[in-house]
Amino acid sequence: MKYTKINLISVITILFFGSYQSQISQGGTPFSFTHNISTPINEFLIDQPSSKDIELAKIDEKETYKVGIIKSTNLSLLNNGTWINHADGSKSGFLKIRSKSALGLSLFFDNFSIPDGAEMFIYNSNKKHLIGKFNSITNSKNLLTHTQVVEGEMITIEYFEPSNAIGNLKIDIHKVGYIFRGFEDYLEPFKSNSSSFTPKIAEFCQVDVACSPENIGWSEQIDAVVHFTYTDPNYIYVCSSSVINNTSQDCTPYIFTAWHCGEPNANQNLSGYTWYWNYQKTSCQPNTNASNPSKGNQTMINGVVKATSGSGTLNNPPSSNQVAGSDFTLIELNTTIPSNYNAYFAGWDRSNSLVSNGVGIHHPNGSAKKISTFNSNLTSTSYNGGAFNAHWEVYWDATSNGHGVTEAGSSGSPIFNQYKRIVGQLSGGSSICSSPANFNDLYGKFSTSWTSNGNTNGSQLEPWLDPLSLNINSIDGTYPPGGGSSLSCIIGLYSDSVDQGTPMDFFGGSNSSTASYSWEFDINGLGGVSPTTSTDQDPSGIIFNTAGNFNVELTVTSGQGVCTIDTIIVVSSNTGINNYDHLLNIVFPNPNNGIFNLKLSSKDFNELGNGYIFNSIGEVILEIDLKSSENMLVNLKENSPGVYYLKFEKKPFISQKIIIID
């Protein structure tokens, strides 16, 4: 965040053209992890940046955020590696690279090709941070240009080639990224237990997305936000972004961010970009429990720019330290996002309508994912040379766990309205923890980015996000088929029977911590219920003033889907009901396999009349002559497992639930 213009005139030196394979690890275990290899491995030292170099890199810290320095090298696994021949004709190659005091390292390749049947891994010194395997699948769809950041000052490339491998090996490294800040949270789980490494976290007021109540209702949107790095010839930078939906809802892997994060052009093939999913803490605790190591390798690389304000006509080209138009970029990744990344394709609203409340979700200072909350109307404004009124102005509010703002590295992150749809992306601002209520942030308007930056496809969101030409103002988000976790829900009750006029409490539950709840207490329309609906998860004090069997339904909604469940509440008349309390337990066994007994007295026969068994949708499936016997055997084995109800002809307010299991 906190924008500054980056001069990318010479960036062509690290840009390649064509299609690029995303950096998706294939899994597995390096050969040396299961075999004893005692041969010493050659180590190559990359010059550590000087303190002056690092201080220079920190200039404009509150602007676009540099986290790494790119160092030139000339290393080849084939020529510089340590090679070991095995008895079966296979061979292993190792290359260690060290740069003193680095928080992490990233490798940039000018040649990358792995023979069919061979595989490569990269890991840190304690072997906790392992990426790979990379194999012929990695290069069959074209070149692996670089790696994600791997923890520590020393990393090892390990290559294994069986005797029957086919093809030529080319793993040539021409640059190494030296990470000096901005990845502390990310790398924390991979460091040695004995390390004196102290994470630098985001500012003290920031709120982790694991914190409740700030995250309630926003779990899907949290899954949409993605941390990323990009490069110029000298540095590595961090920004934030989001995965975004389109009207065909085909889960095209679109990434939405700010133009000033790299200043790309439409149709540009990106190189040096790395996308990091699920980089977030798993509990609401500052300084601890950083990103789950199992999720640390959920990355992809590069992509193609589809549209950007930098290809439009609104203040383009901008002067130094200015933004172009509404400051947006839309990128399409080169491959489908793996389902286990749990990516949520966020919805959007291009209407420019009133936004009364919502959240921003972002990665300040390259830290684990944070959430900031606002409860006042966004206002239109102009920002930093951009188009007139092309930005939203927001002031953040204090919440239970802090007072979220934004920082450097938050740039490009989405702001969501009260309907959980993207209405803009972060351009810059001045919000700060020391005075969070007094300073604003500015988000490029989604409505302006839709068609107002220019007349070409490369300057508009509309051609890409409305490919069906529906001309709608908004769309909700979605998980892809097979993505997200399956939604389930339950109703909890102290009792499923109650006397007329007696308050009753309900309890709802699901496997989503941020779902919404909708209750209806009188689906079958008997009347006399107060209230008839509720949106509380655990509504209390519900009063049924009419005797009968009430169908109560709970609907749970999240980005994972919709779950509906119902139950029957038996409401007994106050008049003489206590004389029939024993009738609530006349079915035995219960639950049963479809065969059960009814035990009644002769007095019951005369006062109740015949009995009727209903299914869950109110259909009579069996009529019972209650005068036939005091202990009657009922056979419902031909019916499907489920819940059924016994009611009586003369006392319909008395009902017994019957549970049949397979």
mmCIF file with all atom_site columns, N, CA and C in Angstrom, residues 17 90 151 168 336 366 498 522 576 599 652:
data_model
loop_
_atom_site.group_PDB
_atom_site.id
_atom_site.type_symbol
_atom_site.label_atom_id
_atom_site.label_alt_id
_atom_site.label_comp_id
_atom_site.label_asym_id
_atom_site.label_entity_id
_atom_site.label_seq_id
_atom_site.pdbx_PDB_ins_code
_atom_site.Cartn_x
_atom_site.Cartn_y
_atom_site.Cartn_z
_atom_site.occupancy
_atom_site.B_iso_or_equiv
_atom_site.pdbx_formal_charge
_atom_site.auth_seq_id
_atom_site.auth_comp_id
_atom_site.auth_asym_id
_atom_site.auth_atom_id
_atom_site.pdbx_PDB_model_num
ATOM 1  N N  . PHE A 1 17  ? 8.168   -14.365 -22.726 1.00 0.00 ? 17  PHE A N  1
ATOM 2  C CA . PHE A 1 17  ? 6.896   -14.389 -23.420 1.00 0.00 ? 17  PHE A CA 1
ATOM 3  C C  . PHE A 1 17  ? 6.531   -15.821 -23.746 1.00 0.00 ? 17  PHE A C  1
ATOM 4  N N  . SER A 1 90  ? 21.084  -45.263 -11.231 1.00 0.00 ? 90  SER A N  1
ATOM 5  C CA . SER A 1 90  ? 20.477  -43.946 -11.000 1.00 0.00 ? 90  SER A CA 1
ATOM 6  C C  . SER A 1 90  ? 21.532  -42.998 -10.445 1.00 0.00 ? 90  SER A C  1
ATOM 7  N N  . GLU A 1 151 ? 12.531  -20.880 3.482   1.00 0.00 ? 151 GLU A N  1
ATOM 8  C CA . GLU A 1 151 ? 13.063  -20.346 4.734   1.00 0.00 ? 151 GLU A CA 1
ATOM 9  C C  . GLU A 1 151 ? 14.566  -20.554 4.887   1.00 0.00 ? 151 GLU A C  1
ATOM 10 N N  . ASN A 1 168 ? 17.090  -34.226 -21.456 1.00 0.00 ? 168 ASN A N  1
ATOM 11 C CA . ASN A 1 168 ? 18.272  -33.516 -20.996 1.00 0.00 ? 168 ASN A CA 1
ATOM 12 C C  . ASN A 1 168 ? 17.952  -32.641 -19.796 1.00 0.00 ? 168 ASN A C  1
ATOM 13 N N  . THR A 1 336 ? -5.549  -23.886 -13.786 1.00 0.00 ? 336 THR A N  1
ATOM 14 C CA . THR A 1 336 ? -6.614  -23.934 -12.796 1.00 0.00 ? 336 THR A CA 1
ATOM 15 C C  . THR A 1 336 ? -6.039  -23.953 -11.385 1.00 0.00 ? 336 THR A C  1
ATOM 16 N N  . GLY A 1 366 ? 3.437   -7.600  4.398   1.00 0.00 ? 366 GLY A N  1
ATOM 17 C CA . GLY A 1 366 ? 3.714   -8.978  4.023   1.00 0.00 ? 366 GLY A CA 1
ATOM 18 C C  . GLY A 1 366 ? 3.406   -9.974  5.112   1.00 0.00 ? 366 GLY A C  1
ATOM 19 N N  . VAL A 1 498 ? -43.220 -29.121 24.319  1.00 0.00 ? 498 VAL A N  1
ATOM 20 C CA . VAL A 1 498 ? -43.362 -27.958 25.183  1.00 0.00 ? 498 VAL A CA 1
ATOM 21 C C  . VAL A 1 498 ? -44.844 -27.691 25.398  1.00 0.00 ? 498 VAL A C  1
ATOM 22 N N  . ASP A 1 522 ? -42.765 -21.934 12.045  1.00 0.00 ? 522 ASP A N  1
ATOM 23 C CA . ASP A 1 522 ? -44.122 -22.398 11.727  1.00 0.00 ? 522 ASP A CA 1
ATOM 24 C C  . ASP A 1 522 ? -44.253 -22.657 10.228  1.00 0.00 ? 522 ASP A C  1
ATOM 25 N N  . GLY A 1 576 ? -55.518 -30.265 30.885  1.00 0.00 ? 576 GLY A N  1
ATOM 26 C CA . GLY A 1 576 ? -55.487 -31.693 31.147  1.00 0.00 ? 576 GLY A CA 1
ATOM 27 C C  . GLY A 1 576 ? -54.306 -32.432 30.578  1.00 0.00 ? 576 GLY A C  1
ATOM 28 N N  . LYS A 1 599 ? -47.602 -49.401 24.014  1.00 0.00 ? 599 LYS A N  1
ATOM 29 C CA . LYS A 1 599 ? -48.159 -49.861 25.281  1.00 0.00 ? 599 LYS A CA 1
ATOM 30 C C  . LYS A 1 599 ? -49.124 -48.813 25.810  1.00 0.00 ? 599 LYS A C  1
ATOM 31 N N  . PRO A 1 652 ? -55.238 -34.668 19.439  1.00 0.00 ? 652 PRO A N  1
ATOM 32 C CA . PRO A 1 652 ? -54.210 -34.439 18.411  1.00 0.00 ? 652 PRO A CA 1
ATOM 33 C C  . PRO A 1 652 ? -53.016 -33.627 18.898  1.00 0.00 ? 652 PRO A C  1
#
